[in-house]
PDB file of C-alpha atoms in Angstrom:
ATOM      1  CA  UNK A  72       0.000   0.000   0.000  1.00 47.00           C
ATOM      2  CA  UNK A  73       1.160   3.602  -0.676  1.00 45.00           C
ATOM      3  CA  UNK A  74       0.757   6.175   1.712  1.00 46.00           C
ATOM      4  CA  UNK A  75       0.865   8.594  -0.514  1.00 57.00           C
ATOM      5  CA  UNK A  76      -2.783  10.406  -0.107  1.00 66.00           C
ATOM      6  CA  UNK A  77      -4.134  14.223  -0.649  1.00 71.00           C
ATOM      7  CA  UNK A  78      -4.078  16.216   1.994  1.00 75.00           C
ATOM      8  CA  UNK A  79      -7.553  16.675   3.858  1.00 74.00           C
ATOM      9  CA  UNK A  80      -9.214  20.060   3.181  1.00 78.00           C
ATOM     10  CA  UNK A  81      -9.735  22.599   6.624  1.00 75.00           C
ATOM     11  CA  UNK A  82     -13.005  21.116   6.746  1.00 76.00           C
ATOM     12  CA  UNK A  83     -12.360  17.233   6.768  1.00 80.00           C
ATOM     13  CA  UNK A  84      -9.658  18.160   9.137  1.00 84.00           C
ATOM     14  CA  UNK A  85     -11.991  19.158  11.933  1.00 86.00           C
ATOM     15  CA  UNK A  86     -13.459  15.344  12.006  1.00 88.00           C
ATOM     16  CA  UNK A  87     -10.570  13.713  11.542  1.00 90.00           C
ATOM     17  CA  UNK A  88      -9.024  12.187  14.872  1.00 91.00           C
ATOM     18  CA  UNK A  89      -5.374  14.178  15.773  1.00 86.00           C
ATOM     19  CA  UNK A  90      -2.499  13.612  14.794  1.00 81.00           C
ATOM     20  CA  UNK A  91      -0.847  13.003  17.879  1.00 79.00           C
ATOM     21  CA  UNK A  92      -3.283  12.297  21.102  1.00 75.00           C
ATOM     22  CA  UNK A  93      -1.845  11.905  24.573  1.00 77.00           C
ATOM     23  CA  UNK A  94      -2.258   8.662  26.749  1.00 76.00           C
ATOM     24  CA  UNK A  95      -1.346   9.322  30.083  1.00 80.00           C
ATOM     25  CA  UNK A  96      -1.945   6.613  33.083  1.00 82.00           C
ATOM     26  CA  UNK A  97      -3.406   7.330  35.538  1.00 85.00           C
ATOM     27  CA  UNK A  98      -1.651   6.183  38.672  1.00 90.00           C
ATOM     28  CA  UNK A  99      -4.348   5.074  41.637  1.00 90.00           C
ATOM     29  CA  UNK A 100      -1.986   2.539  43.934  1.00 92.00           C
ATOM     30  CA  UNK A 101      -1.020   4.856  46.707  1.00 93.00           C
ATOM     31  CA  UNK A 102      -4.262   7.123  46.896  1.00 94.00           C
ATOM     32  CA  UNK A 103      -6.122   3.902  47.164  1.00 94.00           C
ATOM     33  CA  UNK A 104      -3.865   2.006  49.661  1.00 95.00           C
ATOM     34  CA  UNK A 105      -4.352   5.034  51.958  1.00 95.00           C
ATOM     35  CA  UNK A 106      -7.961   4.009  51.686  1.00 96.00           C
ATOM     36  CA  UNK A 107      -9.945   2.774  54.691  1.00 96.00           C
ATOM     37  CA  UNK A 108     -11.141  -1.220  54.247  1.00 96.00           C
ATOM     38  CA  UNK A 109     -14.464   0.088  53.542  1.00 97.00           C
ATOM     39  CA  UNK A 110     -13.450   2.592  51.615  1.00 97.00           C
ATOM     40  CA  UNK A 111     -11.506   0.388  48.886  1.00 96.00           C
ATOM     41  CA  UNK A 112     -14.373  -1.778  48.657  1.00 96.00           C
ATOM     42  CA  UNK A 113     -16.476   1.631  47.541  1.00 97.00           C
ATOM     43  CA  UNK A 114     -14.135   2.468  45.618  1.00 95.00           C
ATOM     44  CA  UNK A 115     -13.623  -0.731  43.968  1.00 95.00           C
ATOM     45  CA  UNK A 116     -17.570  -1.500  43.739  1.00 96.00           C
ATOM     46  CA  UNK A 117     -18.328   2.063  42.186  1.00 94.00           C
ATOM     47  CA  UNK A 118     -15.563   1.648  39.492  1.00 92.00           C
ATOM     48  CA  UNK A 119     -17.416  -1.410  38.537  1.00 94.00           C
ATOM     49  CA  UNK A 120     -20.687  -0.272  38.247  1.00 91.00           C
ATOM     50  CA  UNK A 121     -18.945   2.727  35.970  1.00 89.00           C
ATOM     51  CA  UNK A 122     -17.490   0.521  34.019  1.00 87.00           C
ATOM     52  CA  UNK A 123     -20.771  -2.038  33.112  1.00 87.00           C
ATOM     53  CA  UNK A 124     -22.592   1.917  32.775  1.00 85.00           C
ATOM     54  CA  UNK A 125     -20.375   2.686  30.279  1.00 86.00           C
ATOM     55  CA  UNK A 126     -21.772   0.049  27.988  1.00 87.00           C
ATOM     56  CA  UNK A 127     -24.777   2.432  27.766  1.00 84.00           C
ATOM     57  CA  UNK A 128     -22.756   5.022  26.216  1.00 85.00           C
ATOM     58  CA  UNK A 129     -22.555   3.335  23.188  1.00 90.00           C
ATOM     59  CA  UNK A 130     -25.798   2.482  22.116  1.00 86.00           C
ATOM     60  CA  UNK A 131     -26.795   6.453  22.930  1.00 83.00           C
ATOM     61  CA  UNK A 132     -23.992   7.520  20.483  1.00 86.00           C
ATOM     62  CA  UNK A 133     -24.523   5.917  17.226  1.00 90.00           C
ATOM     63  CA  UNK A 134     -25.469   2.876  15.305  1.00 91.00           C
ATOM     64  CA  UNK A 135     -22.142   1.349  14.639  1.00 95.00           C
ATOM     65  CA  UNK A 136     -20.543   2.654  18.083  1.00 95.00           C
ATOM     66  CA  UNK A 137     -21.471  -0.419  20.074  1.00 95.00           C
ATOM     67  CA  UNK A 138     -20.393  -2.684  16.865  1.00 97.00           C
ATOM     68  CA  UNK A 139     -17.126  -0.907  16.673  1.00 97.00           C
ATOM     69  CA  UNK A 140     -16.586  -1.351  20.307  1.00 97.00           C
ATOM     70  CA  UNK A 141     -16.799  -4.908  20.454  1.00 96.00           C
ATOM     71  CA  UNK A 142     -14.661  -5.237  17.260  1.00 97.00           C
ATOM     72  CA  UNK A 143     -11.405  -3.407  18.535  1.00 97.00           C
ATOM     73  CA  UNK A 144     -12.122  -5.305  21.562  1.00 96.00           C
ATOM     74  CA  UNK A 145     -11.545  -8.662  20.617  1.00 97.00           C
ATOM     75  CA  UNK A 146      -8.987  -7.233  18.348  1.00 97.00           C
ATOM     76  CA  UNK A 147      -7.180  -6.220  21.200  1.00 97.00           C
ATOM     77  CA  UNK A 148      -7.488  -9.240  23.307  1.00 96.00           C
ATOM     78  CA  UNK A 149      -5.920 -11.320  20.117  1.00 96.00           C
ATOM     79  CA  UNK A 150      -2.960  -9.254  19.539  1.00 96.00           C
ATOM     80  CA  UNK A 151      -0.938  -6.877  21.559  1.00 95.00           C
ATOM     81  CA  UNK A 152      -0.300  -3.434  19.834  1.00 94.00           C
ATOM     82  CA  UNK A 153       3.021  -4.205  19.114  1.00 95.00           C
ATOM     83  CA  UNK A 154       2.268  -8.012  17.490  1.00 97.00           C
ATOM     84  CA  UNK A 155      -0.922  -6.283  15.183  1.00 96.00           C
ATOM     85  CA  UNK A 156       1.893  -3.296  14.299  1.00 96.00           C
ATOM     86  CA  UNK A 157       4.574  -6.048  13.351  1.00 96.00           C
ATOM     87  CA  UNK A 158       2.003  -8.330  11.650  1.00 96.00           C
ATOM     88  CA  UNK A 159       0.358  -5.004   9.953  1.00 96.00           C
ATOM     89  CA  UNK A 160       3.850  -3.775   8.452  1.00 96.00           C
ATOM     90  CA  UNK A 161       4.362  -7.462   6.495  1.00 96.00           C
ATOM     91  CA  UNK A 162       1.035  -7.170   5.249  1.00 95.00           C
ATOM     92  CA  UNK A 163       2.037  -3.558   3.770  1.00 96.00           C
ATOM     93  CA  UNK A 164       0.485  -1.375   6.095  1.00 96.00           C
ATOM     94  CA  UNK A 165       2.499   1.906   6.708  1.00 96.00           C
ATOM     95  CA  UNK A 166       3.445   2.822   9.842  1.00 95.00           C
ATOM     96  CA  UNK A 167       2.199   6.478  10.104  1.00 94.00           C
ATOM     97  CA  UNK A 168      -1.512   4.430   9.054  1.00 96.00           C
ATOM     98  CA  UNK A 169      -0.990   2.322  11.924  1.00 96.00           C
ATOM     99  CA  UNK A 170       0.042   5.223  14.337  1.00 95.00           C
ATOM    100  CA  UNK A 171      -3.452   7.294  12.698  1.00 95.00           C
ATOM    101  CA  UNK A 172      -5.403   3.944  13.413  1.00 96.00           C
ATOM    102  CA  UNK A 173      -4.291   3.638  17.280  1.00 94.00           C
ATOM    103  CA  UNK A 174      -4.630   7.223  17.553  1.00 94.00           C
ATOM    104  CA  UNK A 175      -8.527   6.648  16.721  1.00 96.00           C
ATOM    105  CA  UNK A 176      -8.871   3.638  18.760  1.00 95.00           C
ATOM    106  CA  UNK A 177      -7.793   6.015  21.839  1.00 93.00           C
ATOM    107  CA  UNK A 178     -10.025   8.765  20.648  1.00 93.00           C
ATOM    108  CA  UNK A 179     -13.217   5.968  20.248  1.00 95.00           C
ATOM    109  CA  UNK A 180     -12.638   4.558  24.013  1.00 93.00           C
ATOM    110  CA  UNK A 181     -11.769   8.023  25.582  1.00 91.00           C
ATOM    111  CA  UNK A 182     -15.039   8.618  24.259  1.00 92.00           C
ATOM    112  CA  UNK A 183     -17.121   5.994  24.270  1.00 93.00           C
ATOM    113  CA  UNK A 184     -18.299   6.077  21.384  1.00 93.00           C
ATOM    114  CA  UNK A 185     -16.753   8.052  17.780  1.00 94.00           C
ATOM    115  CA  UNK A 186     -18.692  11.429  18.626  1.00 92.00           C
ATOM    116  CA  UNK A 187     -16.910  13.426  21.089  1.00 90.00           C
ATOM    117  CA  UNK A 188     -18.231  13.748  24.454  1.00 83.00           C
ATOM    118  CA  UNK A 189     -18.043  17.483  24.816  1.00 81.00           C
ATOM    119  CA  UNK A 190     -19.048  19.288  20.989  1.00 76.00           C
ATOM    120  CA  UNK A 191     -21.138  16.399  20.400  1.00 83.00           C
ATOM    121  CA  UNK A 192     -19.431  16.149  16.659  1.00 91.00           C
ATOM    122  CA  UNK A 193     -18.752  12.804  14.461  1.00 93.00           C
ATOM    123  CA  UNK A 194     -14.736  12.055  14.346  1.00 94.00           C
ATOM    124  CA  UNK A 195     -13.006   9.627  11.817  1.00 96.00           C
ATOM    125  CA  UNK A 196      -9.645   7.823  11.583  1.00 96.00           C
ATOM    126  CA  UNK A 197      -7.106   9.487   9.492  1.00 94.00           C
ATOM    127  CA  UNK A 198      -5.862   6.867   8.063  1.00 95.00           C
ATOM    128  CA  UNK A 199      -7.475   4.795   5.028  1.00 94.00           C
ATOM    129  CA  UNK A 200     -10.660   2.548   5.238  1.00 95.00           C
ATOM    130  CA  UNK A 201      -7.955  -0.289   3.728  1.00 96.00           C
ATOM    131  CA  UNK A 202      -5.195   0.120   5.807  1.00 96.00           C
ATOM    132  CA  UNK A 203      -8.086  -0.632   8.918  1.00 97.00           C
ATOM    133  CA  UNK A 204      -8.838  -3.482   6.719  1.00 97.00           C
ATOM    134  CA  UNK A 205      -5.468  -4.725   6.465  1.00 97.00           C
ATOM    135  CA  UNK A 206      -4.864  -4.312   9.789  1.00 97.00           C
ATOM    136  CA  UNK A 207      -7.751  -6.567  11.079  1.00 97.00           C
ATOM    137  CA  UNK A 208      -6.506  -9.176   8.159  1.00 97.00           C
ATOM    138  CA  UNK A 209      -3.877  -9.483   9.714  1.00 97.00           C
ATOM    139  CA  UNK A 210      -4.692 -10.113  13.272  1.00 96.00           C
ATOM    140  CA  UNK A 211      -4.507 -13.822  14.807  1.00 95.00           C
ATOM    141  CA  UNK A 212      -8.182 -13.400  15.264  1.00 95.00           C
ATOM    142  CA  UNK A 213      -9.753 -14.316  11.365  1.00 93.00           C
ATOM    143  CA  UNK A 214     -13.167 -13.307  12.316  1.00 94.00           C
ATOM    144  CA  UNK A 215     -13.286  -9.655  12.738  1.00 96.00           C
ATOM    145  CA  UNK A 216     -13.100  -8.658   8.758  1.00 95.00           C
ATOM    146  CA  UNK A 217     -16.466  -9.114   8.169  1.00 95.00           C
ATOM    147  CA  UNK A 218     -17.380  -7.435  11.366  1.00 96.00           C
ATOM    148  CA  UNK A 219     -15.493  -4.688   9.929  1.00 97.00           C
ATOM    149  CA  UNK A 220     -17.217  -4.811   6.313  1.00 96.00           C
ATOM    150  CA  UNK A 221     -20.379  -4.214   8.324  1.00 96.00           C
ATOM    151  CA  UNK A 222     -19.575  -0.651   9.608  1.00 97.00           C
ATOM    152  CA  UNK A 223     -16.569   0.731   7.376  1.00 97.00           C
ATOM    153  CA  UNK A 224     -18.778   3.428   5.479  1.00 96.00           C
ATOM    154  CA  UNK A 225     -20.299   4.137   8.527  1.00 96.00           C
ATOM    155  CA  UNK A 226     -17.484   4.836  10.587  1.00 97.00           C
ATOM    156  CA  UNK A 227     -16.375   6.871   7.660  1.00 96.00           C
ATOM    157  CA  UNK A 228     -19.708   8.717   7.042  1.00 94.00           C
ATOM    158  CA  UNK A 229     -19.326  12.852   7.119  1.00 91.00           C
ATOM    159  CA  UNK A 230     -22.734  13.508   5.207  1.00 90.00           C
ATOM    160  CA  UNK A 231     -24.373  16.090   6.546  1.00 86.00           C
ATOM    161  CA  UNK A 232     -27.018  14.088   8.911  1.00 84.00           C
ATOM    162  CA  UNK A 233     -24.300  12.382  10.591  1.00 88.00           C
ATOM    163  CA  UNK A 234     -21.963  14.942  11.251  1.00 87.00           C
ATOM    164  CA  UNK A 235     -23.127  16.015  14.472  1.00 82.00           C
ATOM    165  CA  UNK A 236     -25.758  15.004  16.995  1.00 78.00           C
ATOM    166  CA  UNK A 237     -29.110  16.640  16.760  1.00 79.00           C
ATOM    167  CA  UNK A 238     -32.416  15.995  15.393  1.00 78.00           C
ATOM    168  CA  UNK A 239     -34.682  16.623  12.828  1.00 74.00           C
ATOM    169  CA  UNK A 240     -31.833  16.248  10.454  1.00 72.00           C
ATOM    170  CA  UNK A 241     -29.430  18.554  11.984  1.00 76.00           C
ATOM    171  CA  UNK A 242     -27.823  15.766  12.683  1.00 75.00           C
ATOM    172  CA  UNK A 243     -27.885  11.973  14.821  1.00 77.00           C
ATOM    173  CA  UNK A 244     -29.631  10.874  18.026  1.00 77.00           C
ATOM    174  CA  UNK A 245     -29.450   7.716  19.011  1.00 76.00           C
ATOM    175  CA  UNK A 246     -31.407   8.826  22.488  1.00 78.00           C
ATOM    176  CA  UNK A 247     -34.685   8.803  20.027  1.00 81.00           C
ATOM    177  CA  UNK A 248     -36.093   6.673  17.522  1.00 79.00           C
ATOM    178  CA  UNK A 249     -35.946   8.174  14.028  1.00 77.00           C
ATOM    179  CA  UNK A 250     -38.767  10.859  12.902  1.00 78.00           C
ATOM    180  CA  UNK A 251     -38.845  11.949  16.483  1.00 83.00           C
ATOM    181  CA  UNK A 252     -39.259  16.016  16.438  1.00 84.00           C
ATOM    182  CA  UNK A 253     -38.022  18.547  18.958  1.00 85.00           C
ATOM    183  CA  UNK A 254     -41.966  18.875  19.750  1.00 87.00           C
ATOM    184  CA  UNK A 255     -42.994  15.396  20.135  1.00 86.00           C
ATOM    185  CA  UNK A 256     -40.069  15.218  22.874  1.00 84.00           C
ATOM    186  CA  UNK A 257     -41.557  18.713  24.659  1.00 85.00           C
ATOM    187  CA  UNK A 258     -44.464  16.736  24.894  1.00 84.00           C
ATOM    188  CA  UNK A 259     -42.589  13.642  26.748  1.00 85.00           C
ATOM    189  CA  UNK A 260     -41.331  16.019  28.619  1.00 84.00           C
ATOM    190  CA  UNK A 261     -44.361  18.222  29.919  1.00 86.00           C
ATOM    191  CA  UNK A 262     -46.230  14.848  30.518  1.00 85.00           C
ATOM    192  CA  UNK A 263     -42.990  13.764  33.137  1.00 84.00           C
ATOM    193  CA  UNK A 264     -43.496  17.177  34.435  1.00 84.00           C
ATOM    194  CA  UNK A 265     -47.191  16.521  35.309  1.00 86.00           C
ATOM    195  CA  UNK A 266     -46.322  13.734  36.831  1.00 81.00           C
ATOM    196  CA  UNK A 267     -44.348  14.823  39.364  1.00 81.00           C
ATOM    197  CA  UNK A 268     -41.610  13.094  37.371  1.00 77.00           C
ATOM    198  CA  UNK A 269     -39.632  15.608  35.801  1.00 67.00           C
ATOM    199  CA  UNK A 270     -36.178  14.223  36.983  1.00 68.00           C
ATOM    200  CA  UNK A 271     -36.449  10.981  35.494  1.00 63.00           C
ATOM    201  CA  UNK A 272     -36.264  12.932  32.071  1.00 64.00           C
ATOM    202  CA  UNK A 273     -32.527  12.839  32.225  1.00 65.00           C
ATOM    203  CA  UNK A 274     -30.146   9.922  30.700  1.00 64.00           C
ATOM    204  CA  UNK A 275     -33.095   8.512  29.069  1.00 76.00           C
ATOM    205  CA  UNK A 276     -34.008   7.181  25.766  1.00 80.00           C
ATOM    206  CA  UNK A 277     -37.069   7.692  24.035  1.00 85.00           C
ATOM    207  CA  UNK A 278     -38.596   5.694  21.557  1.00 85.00           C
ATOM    208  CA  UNK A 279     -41.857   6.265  19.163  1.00 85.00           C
ATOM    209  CA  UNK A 280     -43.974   2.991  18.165  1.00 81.00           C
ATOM    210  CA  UNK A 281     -47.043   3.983  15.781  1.00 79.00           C
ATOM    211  CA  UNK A 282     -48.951   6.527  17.779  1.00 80.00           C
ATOM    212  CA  UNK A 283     -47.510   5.829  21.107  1.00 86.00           C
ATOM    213  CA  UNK A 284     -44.323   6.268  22.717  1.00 86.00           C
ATOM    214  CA  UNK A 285     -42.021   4.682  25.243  1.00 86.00           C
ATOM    215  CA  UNK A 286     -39.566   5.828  27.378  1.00 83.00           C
ATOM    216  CA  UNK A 287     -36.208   3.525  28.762  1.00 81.00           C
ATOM    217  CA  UNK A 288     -34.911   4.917  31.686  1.00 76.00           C
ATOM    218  CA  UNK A 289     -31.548   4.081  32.429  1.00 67.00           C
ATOM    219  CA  UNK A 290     -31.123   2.191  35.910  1.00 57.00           C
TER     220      UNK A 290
END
């Protein structure tokens, strides 16, 4: 493969993931031995129950987000970084389009999903739709290709609908079923209200089936 490519325009640029994105560790062991018995378990319990919550992120941020997820998941657990890198470069993958593909791996778990969690806009990997696909070719794990067939233009998508969250197509929600208007939600909303329920309106999805509607609050 050549990595030879034109340059993105100032637009593209603003959705592509950086060049160069930080990974710091964060270091826990001696704030958390200083912990009290009780306190650890807390501690311990609540990062859990983060952790399983997270899930939830991903369904609430796109289509493909849970799908895409799972996928660099188990192409993690096959190969190290360094083994997919080594076993990428044989297979003709360059290195700055492996470096471009970690990059938006970090990017997609630091956010849970491929829009970003503050500016609520769509990012993309920098590097080519076949160098991702030579990449997961050439991981020990031969099942994830077709996986990736499945989302590749969607992961890629920048039309205009998809570009940022919003609704009535300004843009994506996965917190409503499609069709859903601005309105239709005020009246969700006003009906909660009524109800003495207002404050179960947050971190919920809402869903519209024929003339009715149904709402999944998250536990």
């Amino acid at each position: 493969q050549s990595s030879d490519k034109m340059a993105p325009t100032a637009e593209e640029e603003l959705f592509l993931t950086p060049l160069k994105t930080p990974i710091c560790l964060l270091d826990a062991k001696e704030a958390f031995e200083g912990l009290s018995a009780d306190e650890k378990r807390y501690a311990h319990h609540l990062t859990q129950g983060c952790w399983a919550g997270a899930l939830a992120c991903l369904a609430q941020c796109s289509p493909e987000s849970p799908k895409l997820f799972l996928l660099l998941f188990k192409l993690f657990t096959a190969d190290t970084p360094a083994v997919l890198q080594e076993a990428s470069g044989k297979a003709g993958v360059p290195e700055v389009e492996f470096e471009a593909f970690l990059q938006f791996a970090s990017v997609f778990f630091g956010n849970m999903g491929n829009y970003l969690s503050f500016g609520d806009t769509k990012f993309v990997p920098r590097c080519e739709a076949m160098s991702i696909a030579s990449i997961i070719t050439a991981s020990s794990d031969k099942t994830l290709s077709a996986e990736w067939d499945a989302i590749s233009t969607a992961v890629f998508d920048l039309s205009p609908g998809v570009k940022q969250m919003g609704l009535e197509g300004n843009g994506i929600s996965t917190y409503y079923s499609p069709g859903i208007t601005e309105a239709e939600i005020k009246v969700v909303q006003d009906f909660l209200q009524s109800q003495n329920l207002g404050d179960q309106a947050y971190n919920t999805r809402l869903f519209k089936d024929g003339g009715a509607y149904k709402l999944a609050v998250a536990s």
